[in-house]
Short mmCIF file of C-alpha atoms in Angstrom, two decimals:
data_model
loop_
_atom_site.label_atom_id
_atom_site.label_comp_id
_atom_site.label_asym_id
_atom_site.label_seq_id
_atom_site.Cartn_x
_atom_site.Cartn_y
_atom_site.Cartn_z
CA MET A 1 -0.30 -23.16 -2.80
CA GLU A 2 2.38 -26.06 -1.81
CA THR A 3 4.55 -24.77 0.78
CA LYS A 4 7.51 -26.84 -1.24
CA ALA A 5 7.80 -23.69 -3.47
CA LYS A 6 11.01 -22.18 -3.39
CA ILE A 7 12.55 -19.04 -4.73
CA GLU A 8 15.96 -18.97 -6.74
CA ILE A 9 17.74 -15.88 -7.16
CA ILE A 10 19.24 -15.19 -10.74
CA SER A 11 20.92 -12.26 -10.74
CA ARG A 12 20.97 -9.07 -8.48
CA LYS A 13 22.03 -5.54 -9.85
CA ALA A 14 21.47 -1.92 -9.77
CA ILE A 15 20.04 -0.17 -12.56
CA ASN A 16 21.19 3.43 -12.52
CA PRO A 17 19.05 6.26 -14.45
CA PHE A 18 19.97 6.38 -18.10
CA SER A 19 21.22 10.06 -17.66
CA PRO A 20 22.69 11.76 -14.81
CA THR A 21 20.59 13.88 -12.34
CA SER A 22 21.62 17.55 -12.45
CA PRO A 23 23.99 18.90 -9.63
CA GLN A 24 21.11 21.09 -8.28
CA CYS A 25 18.91 17.97 -8.02
CA ARG A 26 21.27 16.18 -5.46
CA ASN A 27 19.47 16.53 -2.31
CA LEU A 28 15.53 16.23 -1.96
CA LYS A 29 14.52 17.58 1.66
CA PHE A 30 11.44 15.76 2.90
CA SER A 31 8.43 17.76 4.06
CA LEU A 32 7.46 17.22 7.72
CA LEU A 33 4.42 14.57 6.23
CA ASP A 34 7.46 12.53 4.94
CA GLN A 35 9.31 12.67 8.23
CA ILE A 36 6.32 11.49 10.31
CA VAL A 37 6.04 8.32 8.52
CA PRO A 38 7.68 5.32 10.13
CA PRO A 39 10.70 3.76 7.99
CA ARG A 40 9.17 1.06 6.40
CA TYR A 41 8.61 0.25 2.67
CA THR A 42 5.18 0.79 0.65
CA SER A 43 4.83 -2.72 -1.47
CA ILE A 44 2.92 -4.03 -4.18
CA ILE A 45 2.96 -7.27 -6.43
CA LEU A 46 1.78 -7.55 -10.04
CA PHE A 47 0.99 -10.70 -11.25
CA TYR A 48 0.90 -11.44 -15.20
CA THR A 49 -0.10 -14.79 -16.58
CA ALA A 50 2.01 -15.94 -19.68
CA ASN A 51 1.17 -15.42 -22.93
CA THR A 52 -1.05 -18.35 -24.12
CA ASN A 53 0.23 -18.28 -27.54
CA GLN A 54 3.61 -18.79 -26.83
CA ASN A 55 4.91 -22.32 -25.42
CA ILE A 56 7.41 -20.82 -23.17
CA ASP A 57 9.35 -21.77 -19.72
CA SER A 58 11.04 -19.93 -17.36
CA SER A 59 14.14 -20.23 -18.94
CA SER A 60 13.27 -18.81 -22.37
CA THR A 61 14.60 -16.31 -24.72
CA ALA A 62 10.99 -14.44 -24.14
CA HIS A 63 11.70 -13.99 -20.46
CA SER A 64 15.00 -12.52 -21.11
CA GLU A 65 13.48 -10.24 -23.42
CA ILE A 66 10.90 -9.24 -20.44
CA SER A 67 13.74 -8.67 -17.71
CA ASN A 68 15.64 -6.52 -20.08
CA SER A 69 12.98 -4.50 -21.26
CA LEU A 70 11.99 -3.64 -17.35
CA GLN A 71 15.66 -2.91 -16.82
CA LYS A 72 15.88 -0.59 -19.51
CA SER A 73 12.66 0.97 -19.31
CA LEU A 74 13.28 1.29 -15.48
CA SER A 75 16.73 3.22 -16.35
CA LYS A 76 14.92 5.91 -18.12
CA THR A 77 12.21 6.19 -15.90
CA LEU A 78 14.54 7.03 -13.22
CA VAL A 79 15.58 9.90 -15.14
CA HIS A 80 12.33 11.72 -14.13
CA PHE A 81 12.06 9.80 -10.80
CA TYR A 82 15.58 10.22 -9.99
CA PRO A 83 15.10 10.20 -6.04
CA PHE A 84 14.01 6.60 -6.54
CA ALA A 85 17.41 5.85 -7.59
CA GLY A 86 19.24 7.55 -4.25
CA ARG A 87 20.24 6.62 -1.01
CA LEU A 88 18.07 7.68 2.35
CA LYS A 89 19.95 9.98 4.71
CA ASP A 90 18.46 9.81 8.21
CA ASN A 91 15.22 11.36 8.13
CA THR A 92 16.10 14.82 6.45
CA CYS A 93 16.44 14.13 3.07
CA ILE A 94 17.11 11.51 -0.20
CA GLU A 95 20.88 11.75 -1.68
CA CYS A 96 20.08 11.57 -5.55
CA SER A 97 23.05 10.14 -5.94
CA ASP A 98 22.22 7.72 -9.01
CA GLU A 99 23.52 4.94 -7.29
CA GLY A 100 20.43 2.99 -8.57
CA ALA A 101 17.38 0.81 -7.94
CA TYR A 102 18.38 -2.71 -6.85
CA PHE A 103 16.98 -5.24 -9.11
CA ILE A 104 16.46 -8.78 -8.35
CA GLU A 105 15.51 -11.55 -11.16
CA ALA A 106 14.44 -15.07 -9.55
CA ARG A 107 12.14 -17.83 -10.70
CA ILE A 108 9.95 -20.05 -8.31
CA ASN A 109 9.56 -23.54 -8.96
CA CYS A 110 5.84 -23.82 -9.21
CA GLN A 111 3.22 -22.41 -11.51
CA LEU A 112 1.07 -19.35 -11.14
CA SER A 113 -2.00 -21.12 -10.91
CA GLU A 114 -1.10 -22.52 -8.02
CA PHE A 115 0.31 -19.85 -6.28
CA ILE A 116 -3.04 -17.84 -7.16
CA LYS A 117 -5.60 -20.53 -6.32
CA GLU A 118 -5.17 -20.03 -2.41
CA PRO A 119 -2.76 -17.04 -1.78
CA ASP A 120 -0.44 -17.66 1.20
CA PRO A 121 -0.05 -14.45 2.90
CA ASN A 122 3.43 -15.46 4.39
CA PHE A 123 4.91 -16.91 1.31
CA LEU A 124 3.86 -13.80 -0.50
CA SER A 125 6.66 -12.00 1.01
CA HIS A 126 9.12 -14.35 -0.21
CA LEU A 127 8.26 -12.20 -3.47
CA LEU A 128 9.23 -8.97 -2.17
CA PRO A 129 12.77 -7.94 -2.95
CA THR A 130 12.87 -6.98 1.07
CA SER A 131 13.18 -10.77 1.80
CA ASP A 132 16.28 -11.47 -0.07
CA PRO A 133 19.03 -11.55 2.31
CA LYS A 134 21.49 -9.16 0.32
CA GLY A 135 18.17 -6.92 -0.26
CA ALA A 136 17.34 -7.13 3.46
CA GLU A 137 20.73 -5.48 4.00
CA LEU A 138 20.04 -2.51 1.92
CA VAL A 139 16.82 -1.64 3.76
CA GLY A 140 16.99 1.43 5.21
CA ARG A 141 19.33 2.78 2.98
CA VAL A 142 18.08 2.03 -0.77
CA VAL A 143 15.09 4.09 -1.68
CA LEU A 144 13.56 1.51 -4.60
CA LEU A 145 13.71 -2.47 -4.50
CA ILE A 146 12.42 -4.30 -7.47
CA GLN A 147 12.04 -8.10 -8.31
CA LEU A 148 10.79 -9.97 -11.19
CA THR A 149 10.02 -13.58 -10.30
CA VAL A 150 9.07 -16.31 -13.26
CA PHE A 151 6.57 -19.14 -12.41
CA LYS A 152 7.24 -22.35 -14.47
CA CYS A 153 4.34 -21.67 -16.74
CA GLY A 154 5.88 -18.62 -17.90
CA GLY A 155 3.74 -16.27 -15.67
CA THR A 156 5.33 -13.61 -13.85
CA ALA A 157 5.13 -11.21 -10.49
CA VAL A 158 6.62 -7.59 -10.65
CA SER A 159 7.25 -6.77 -6.75
CA VAL A 160 7.86 -3.03 -5.97
CA CYS A 161 9.19 -2.15 -2.69
CA ALA A 162 9.79 1.79 -2.34
CA SER A 163 10.64 3.79 0.60
CA HIS A 164 7.19 5.18 2.29
CA LYS A 165 9.62 8.18 3.03
CA ILE A 166 8.85 9.39 -0.50
CA ALA A 167 6.27 6.88 -1.74
CA ASP A 168 2.52 6.61 -0.69
CA ALA A 169 -0.08 4.84 -2.96
CA SER A 170 -0.59 7.54 -5.23
CA SER A 171 3.08 8.08 -5.69
CA MET A 172 3.57 4.24 -6.29
CA CYS A 173 0.79 4.59 -8.82
CA GLU A 174 2.50 7.59 -10.85
CA PHE A 175 5.73 5.72 -10.94
CA ILE A 176 4.31 2.32 -11.99
CA LYS A 177 2.44 3.65 -14.88
CA SER A 178 5.24 5.93 -16.03
CA TRP A 179 7.48 3.11 -15.94
CA ALA A 180 5.07 0.70 -17.84
CA ALA A 181 4.36 3.47 -20.30
CA MET A 182 8.05 3.78 -20.80
CA ALA A 183 8.45 0.04 -21.44
CA ARG A 184 5.85 0.33 -23.94
CA ASP A 185 7.62 3.40 -25.58
CA HIS A 186 4.23 5.56 -24.92
CA ASP A 187 4.20 9.24 -24.24
CA GLU A 188 2.62 8.63 -21.06
CA VAL A 189 5.46 9.16 -18.97
CA VAL A 190 4.32 11.26 -15.76
CA HIS A 191 6.54 14.16 -15.07
CA PRO A 192 6.44 14.08 -11.36
CA GLU A 193 6.61 17.01 -8.91
CA PHE A 194 8.42 16.80 -5.76
CA ILE A 195 6.82 19.68 -4.17
CA GLY A 196 6.01 18.45 -0.23
CA ALA A 197 9.21 20.17 1.59
CA SER A 198 7.97 23.52 -0.09
CA MET A 199 4.61 23.32 1.31
CA MET A 200 5.38 21.97 4.42
CA ARG A 201 8.84 22.73 5.83
CA PRO A 202 10.66 19.63 7.41
CA THR A 203 11.73 19.85 11.35
CA THR A 204 15.17 19.42 13.34
CA ASP A 205 12.94 17.36 15.90
CA PRO A 206 13.81 13.66 15.93
CA SER A 207 11.08 12.59 18.00
CA ILE A 208 8.74 13.15 15.26
CA GLU A 209 9.29 10.07 13.15
CA GLY A 210 6.62 7.43 13.71
CA ARG A 211 7.34 4.24 15.58
CA LEU A 212 7.45 1.47 13.16
CA GLU A 213 5.73 -1.54 15.29
CA ALA A 214 6.18 -4.74 13.00
CA PRO A 215 3.90 -7.16 14.19
CA GLY A 216 5.50 -10.01 15.85
CA GLU A 217 4.91 -13.25 16.27
CA SER A 218 1.57 -13.20 18.06
CA PHE A 219 0.30 -11.60 15.01
CA VAL A 220 -1.41 -13.14 12.40
CA THR A 221 -2.49 -11.74 8.84
CA LYS A 222 -5.40 -13.11 6.62
CA ARG A 223 -6.80 -12.33 3.04
CA PHE A 224 -10.83 -11.43 3.25
CA VAL A 225 -12.83 -10.74 0.09
CA PHE A 226 -16.03 -8.56 0.23
CA ASP A 227 -18.42 -9.16 -2.23
CA VAL A 228 -19.95 -5.90 -3.68
CA SER A 229 -23.34 -7.07 -4.33
CA LYS A 230 -23.55 -8.52 -0.68
CA LEU A 231 -22.96 -5.14 0.44
CA ALA A 232 -25.41 -3.54 -1.93
CA ASN A 233 -28.60 -4.23 0.90
CA LEU A 234 -26.56 -3.10 3.64
CA LYS A 235 -25.80 0.17 1.98
CA ALA A 236 -29.68 0.68 0.99
CA LYS A 237 -30.56 -0.03 4.29
CA ILE A 238 -28.44 2.50 5.90
CA GLY A 239 -29.18 5.13 3.41
CA SER A 240 -32.55 5.07 4.26
CA GLY A 241 -32.26 5.52 8.22
CA VAL A 242 -30.03 8.17 7.18
CA PRO A 243 -31.34 10.73 4.64
CA GLN A 244 -28.78 11.69 1.83
CA LEU A 245 -26.19 9.45 3.07
CA VAL A 246 -25.14 6.70 0.84
CA PRO A 247 -21.88 4.80 2.33
CA THR A 248 -19.35 3.72 -0.34
CA ASN A 249 -18.11 0.36 -0.41
CA VAL A 250 -14.63 1.34 1.47
CA GLU A 251 -16.94 2.88 4.36
CA LEU A 252 -18.94 -0.52 4.52
CA VAL A 253 -16.02 -2.61 4.66
CA SER A 254 -13.89 -0.55 6.74
CA ALA A 255 -16.95 -0.29 9.18
CA ILE A 256 -17.57 -3.93 9.33
CA PHE A 257 -14.14 -4.50 10.02
CA LEU A 258 -13.81 -2.07 13.06
CA ARG A 259 -17.16 -3.81 14.24
CA CYS A 260 -15.64 -7.19 14.10
CA ALA A 261 -12.24 -6.23 15.14
CA ILE A 262 -13.95 -4.51 18.47
CA ALA A 263 -16.00 -7.65 19.06
CA ALA A 264 -13.11 -9.91 18.56
CA CYS A 265 -10.71 -7.80 21.17
CA GLN A 266 -13.66 -7.51 23.52
CA SER A 267 -14.60 -11.69 23.34
CA THR A 268 -10.25 -12.27 24.10
CA THR A 269 -10.08 -9.93 26.97
CA GLY A 270 -13.73 -9.66 28.32
CA CYS A 271 -13.82 -6.04 28.02
CA LEU A 272 -15.09 -3.43 25.98
CA LYS A 273 -12.14 -0.72 25.55
CA PRO A 274 -12.37 2.49 23.33
CA SER A 275 -11.34 1.90 19.84
CA LEU A 276 -10.20 4.43 17.31
CA LEU A 277 -9.94 3.73 13.43
CA TYR A 278 -7.47 6.08 11.48
CA GLN A 279 -8.83 6.12 8.19
CA THR A 280 -6.42 7.50 5.67
CA VAL A 281 -7.15 10.10 3.43
CA ASN A 282 -5.77 11.50 0.06
CA LEU A 283 -4.77 15.16 0.71
CA ARG A 284 -4.11 15.78 -2.98
CA THR A 285 -7.78 15.76 -4.10
CA ARG A 286 -8.75 17.44 -0.48
CA MET A 287 -6.92 20.82 -0.81
CA VAL A 288 -8.50 24.14 -2.42
CA PRO A 289 -6.94 24.23 -4.96
CA PRO A 290 -6.07 20.71 -5.72
CA VAL A 291 -2.44 19.41 -5.45
CA PRO A 292 -1.08 18.08 -8.70
CA GLU A 293 -1.74 14.17 -9.15
CA ALA A 294 1.60 14.12 -10.39
CA ALA A 295 2.95 15.32 -6.74
CA ILE A 296 5.45 12.77 -5.23
CA GLY A 297 5.89 12.25 -1.69
CA ASN A 298 3.46 11.76 1.63
CA LEU A 299 0.19 13.56 1.11
CA ILE A 300 -1.89 11.68 2.88
CA TRP A 301 -3.44 11.91 6.59
CA GLY A 302 -5.76 10.01 8.77
CA PHE A 303 -8.59 11.03 10.52
CA PRO A 304 -9.79 8.93 13.62
CA VAL A 305 -13.20 7.42 14.12
CA VAL A 306 -13.55 6.74 17.61
CA VAL A 307 -15.88 4.03 19.47
CA GLU A 308 -16.43 4.21 23.09
CA GLU A 309 -19.85 2.69 23.78
CA ALA A 310 -21.56 -0.62 22.65
CA SER A 311 -24.38 1.30 21.58
CA LYS A 312 -22.49 2.90 18.97
CA MET A 313 -21.28 -0.08 17.44
CA GLU A 314 -23.32 -0.88 14.87
CA VAL A 315 -22.29 -0.61 11.32
CA GLY A 316 -24.65 2.25 10.44
CA ASP A 317 -23.56 4.30 13.45
CA ILE A 318 -19.85 3.64 12.70
CA VAL A 319 -20.30 4.93 8.75
CA VAL A 320 -22.10 7.92 10.17
CA LYS A 321 -19.27 8.85 12.33
CA MET A 322 -16.86 8.05 9.52
CA ARG A 323 -18.56 10.21 7.06
CA LYS A 324 -18.91 13.11 9.19
CA GLY A 325 -15.32 12.75 10.11
CA LEU A 326 -14.42 13.04 6.59
CA ILE A 327 -16.34 16.05 5.99
CA ASP A 328 -15.26 17.64 8.96
CA PHE A 329 -11.76 16.81 8.08
CA CYS A 330 -12.52 18.10 4.56
CA ASN A 331 -14.14 21.23 5.20
CA GLU A 332 -11.77 22.71 8.54
CA LYS A 333 -8.32 20.74 8.12
CA ALA A 334 -7.47 19.38 4.79
CA ASN A 335 -6.43 22.68 3.51
CA ARG A 336 -4.44 23.47 6.26
CA PHE A 337 -1.39 21.47 5.24
CA LYS A 338 0.35 24.31 3.78
CA GLY A 339 3.02 26.52 5.53
CA GLU A 340 3.48 27.59 9.05
CA ASP A 341 -0.06 27.00 9.82
CA GLY A 342 0.14 23.48 8.67
CA TYR A 343 3.47 22.92 10.29
CA SER A 344 2.04 23.60 13.98
CA PHE A 345 -1.34 21.65 13.13
CA VAL A 346 0.75 18.48 11.89
CA PHE A 347 3.05 18.83 14.90
CA GLU A 348 0.26 18.96 17.48
CA SER A 349 -2.00 16.50 15.75
CA PHE A 350 1.14 13.97 15.62
CA LYS A 351 1.48 14.52 19.61
CA VAL A 352 -2.22 14.10 20.24
CA GLY A 353 -2.25 10.87 18.08
CA GLU A 354 0.65 9.51 20.15
CA SER A 355 -1.18 10.12 23.41
CA LEU A 356 -3.92 8.34 22.50
CA LYS A 357 -2.29 5.24 21.74
CA MET A 358 -2.14 4.92 25.90
CA GLY A 359 -5.75 4.73 26.42
CA MET A 360 -7.18 2.89 23.24
CA ASN A 361 -7.34 0.24 20.75
CA MET A 362 -5.79 1.53 17.90
CA TYR A 363 -6.60 0.20 14.51
CA PHE A 364 -5.51 1.49 11.05
CA CYS A 365 -7.45 1.40 7.52
CA SER A 366 -5.45 2.10 4.26
CA SER A 367 -7.58 2.29 1.04
CA TRP A 368 -5.70 1.54 -2.60
CA CYS A 369 -9.23 1.17 -4.17
CA LYS A 370 -9.60 3.06 -7.63
CA PHE A 371 -6.16 3.58 -8.05
CA PRO A 372 -5.46 2.17 -11.75
CA PHE A 373 -3.25 -0.64 -10.97
CA TYR A 374 -5.00 -3.11 -12.94
CA GLU A 375 -4.40 -1.08 -15.81
CA VAL A 376 -0.57 -1.56 -15.64
CA ASP A 377 0.58 -2.82 -19.00
CA PHE A 378 4.70 -3.29 -19.27
CA GLY A 379 3.98 -4.66 -22.93
CA TRP A 380 2.76 -8.12 -22.55
CA GLY A 381 -0.95 -7.27 -20.92
CA LYS A 382 -2.43 -6.29 -17.99
CA PRO A 383 -2.35 -8.12 -14.92
CA THR A 384 -4.25 -10.84 -13.82
CA TRP A 385 -3.95 -10.24 -9.97
CA ILE A 386 -2.78 -7.21 -7.83
CA THR A 387 -1.92 -7.32 -3.94
CA CYS A 388 -0.21 -4.79 -1.27
CA PRO A 389 1.13 -6.98 1.22
CA MET A 390 1.15 -4.46 4.10
CA TYR A 391 1.97 -6.35 7.26
CA SER A 392 1.30 -3.86 10.04
CA MET A 393 -0.50 -4.60 13.73
CA ASN A 394 -4.33 -3.99 14.15
CA ALA A 395 -4.38 -2.94 10.48
CA ILE A 396 -6.78 -3.52 7.30
CA THR A 397 -5.53 -2.61 3.78
CA LEU A 398 -8.11 -2.41 0.88
CA MET A 399 -7.90 -2.94 -2.77
CA ASP A 400 -10.06 -3.20 -5.76
CA THR A 401 -10.34 -6.57 -7.38
CA LYS A 402 -9.78 -6.81 -11.39
CA ARG A 403 -13.56 -6.17 -12.29
CA GLY A 404 -14.09 -4.58 -9.47
CA GLU A 405 -17.21 -6.66 -8.04
CA ARG A 406 -15.00 -7.17 -5.01
CA ILE A 407 -12.99 -5.76 -2.44
CA GLU A 408 -10.07 -7.76 -1.27
CA ALA A 409 -8.75 -6.69 2.31
CA TRP A 410 -5.61 -7.89 4.06
CA VAL A 411 -5.99 -7.76 7.88
CA THR A 412 -3.84 -8.24 10.67
CA LEU A 413 -4.62 -8.92 14.31
CA GLU A 414 -3.10 -10.50 17.23
CA LYS A 415 -3.80 -14.32 16.59
CA GLN A 416 -6.62 -15.23 19.25
CA GLU A 417 -8.67 -12.14 18.05
CA MET A 418 -8.08 -13.43 14.71
CA ALA A 419 -9.62 -16.65 15.36
CA MET A 420 -12.81 -14.57 16.92
CA PHE A 421 -12.89 -12.06 14.09
CA GLU A 422 -12.53 -14.77 11.37
CA THR A 423 -15.72 -16.89 12.68
CA ASN A 424 -17.72 -13.84 13.30
CA GLU A 425 -21.03 -14.41 11.29
CA GLU A 426 -21.60 -10.73 10.53
CA LEU A 427 -18.08 -10.76 8.68
CA LEU A 428 -18.76 -14.09 7.01
CA ALA A 429 -22.50 -12.48 5.44
CA PHE A 430 -20.53 -10.24 3.44
CA ALA A 431 -17.10 -11.58 3.07
CA SER A 432 -14.77 -14.94 2.11
CA ILE A 433 -11.75 -16.03 3.63
CA ASN A 434 -9.04 -16.18 1.03
CA PRO A 435 -11.25 -17.38 -2.04
CA SER A 436 -9.30 -18.94 -4.70
CA LEU A 437 -8.62 -16.51 -7.67
CA ILE A 438 -8.92 -19.18 -10.46
CA THR A 439 -12.51 -18.97 -11.54
#
């Protein structure tokens, strides 16, 4: 995409709930898991191709109707998701004050096809409402920020940033699905359940909040796309060597990432340092009984995968560690995230995790695979492309592509390590670097 592309802000406004929040719901307390999450935003961008039956441009009445529809349906959705219209109050709660979500309307002077021909990770951030100077001023206070960006061809991008204090990937999915259903006048609106604090009481210890370690100038983010068909042979090979183990695609991609990241670090530093990958787990389906899918908040946890020896760096070995770690977590820990036992468990695990950072290379994997974001239809069709531009040090974020035949990975590493990582032949046997989205 040409770097000359510029974004022009057309309007900024607060979108309030269609009806006021009841007085007894005016404060939503965080759970302990919400408190641990660093003060950042969960972000996603949904791209929509223009209706080819209409000859329209970014100034057309059609796009005014799209914007109005999004705003009206958002207002109605916020009645149910009322904390999303509130304001963050330190690390204890959200004041459900109905002050509203922040909505930006913008246009960009390029075609959507230009933009997705070779997506630019750095420019993608400019489509987020948190990149707008006035939007940036609200970061840390406003729970929900949204930006509608219209391309010259009539295509659109809907960017959603919600405070991670209340929105993990599952929460984001439930909110966006409900918003889209409301825009289409359908009856599929989710009735969210804000039950986190009742499951696990918050703490008054201010040190429990995770540190926000945003990548500095020495880090770079790049997009890699893994071909599922190329993973099939590796999956079969590992499965034949380890009885009853059929790796998932997410396990394989995560293991390849960790192996290649460790190799890149070893090449640049000259030594093999013990490494740890935190693999994120959605607790909703792991607890007994399962927590409702509509439970909003942070119901996620990471289990560690540790690699200390060069002999244990093969992808198959890492996958075995991952599967064992997941099974152990589900059997022994997943159901402990409740009540006083859960409180003690989380508090101690957080302290242990903080101490591990001192002696190991830390990597983080978050998977958005299997969430039905590609089904999100606001009334003008399903998305052409979806991406979740997360910029965290030593991290990989995974998402299915539209047809499910590939897995898109956004990787952030130190520049020198990325230079080694992206030339790793083992990686390139399964993945392409920033391929075009135009077929």
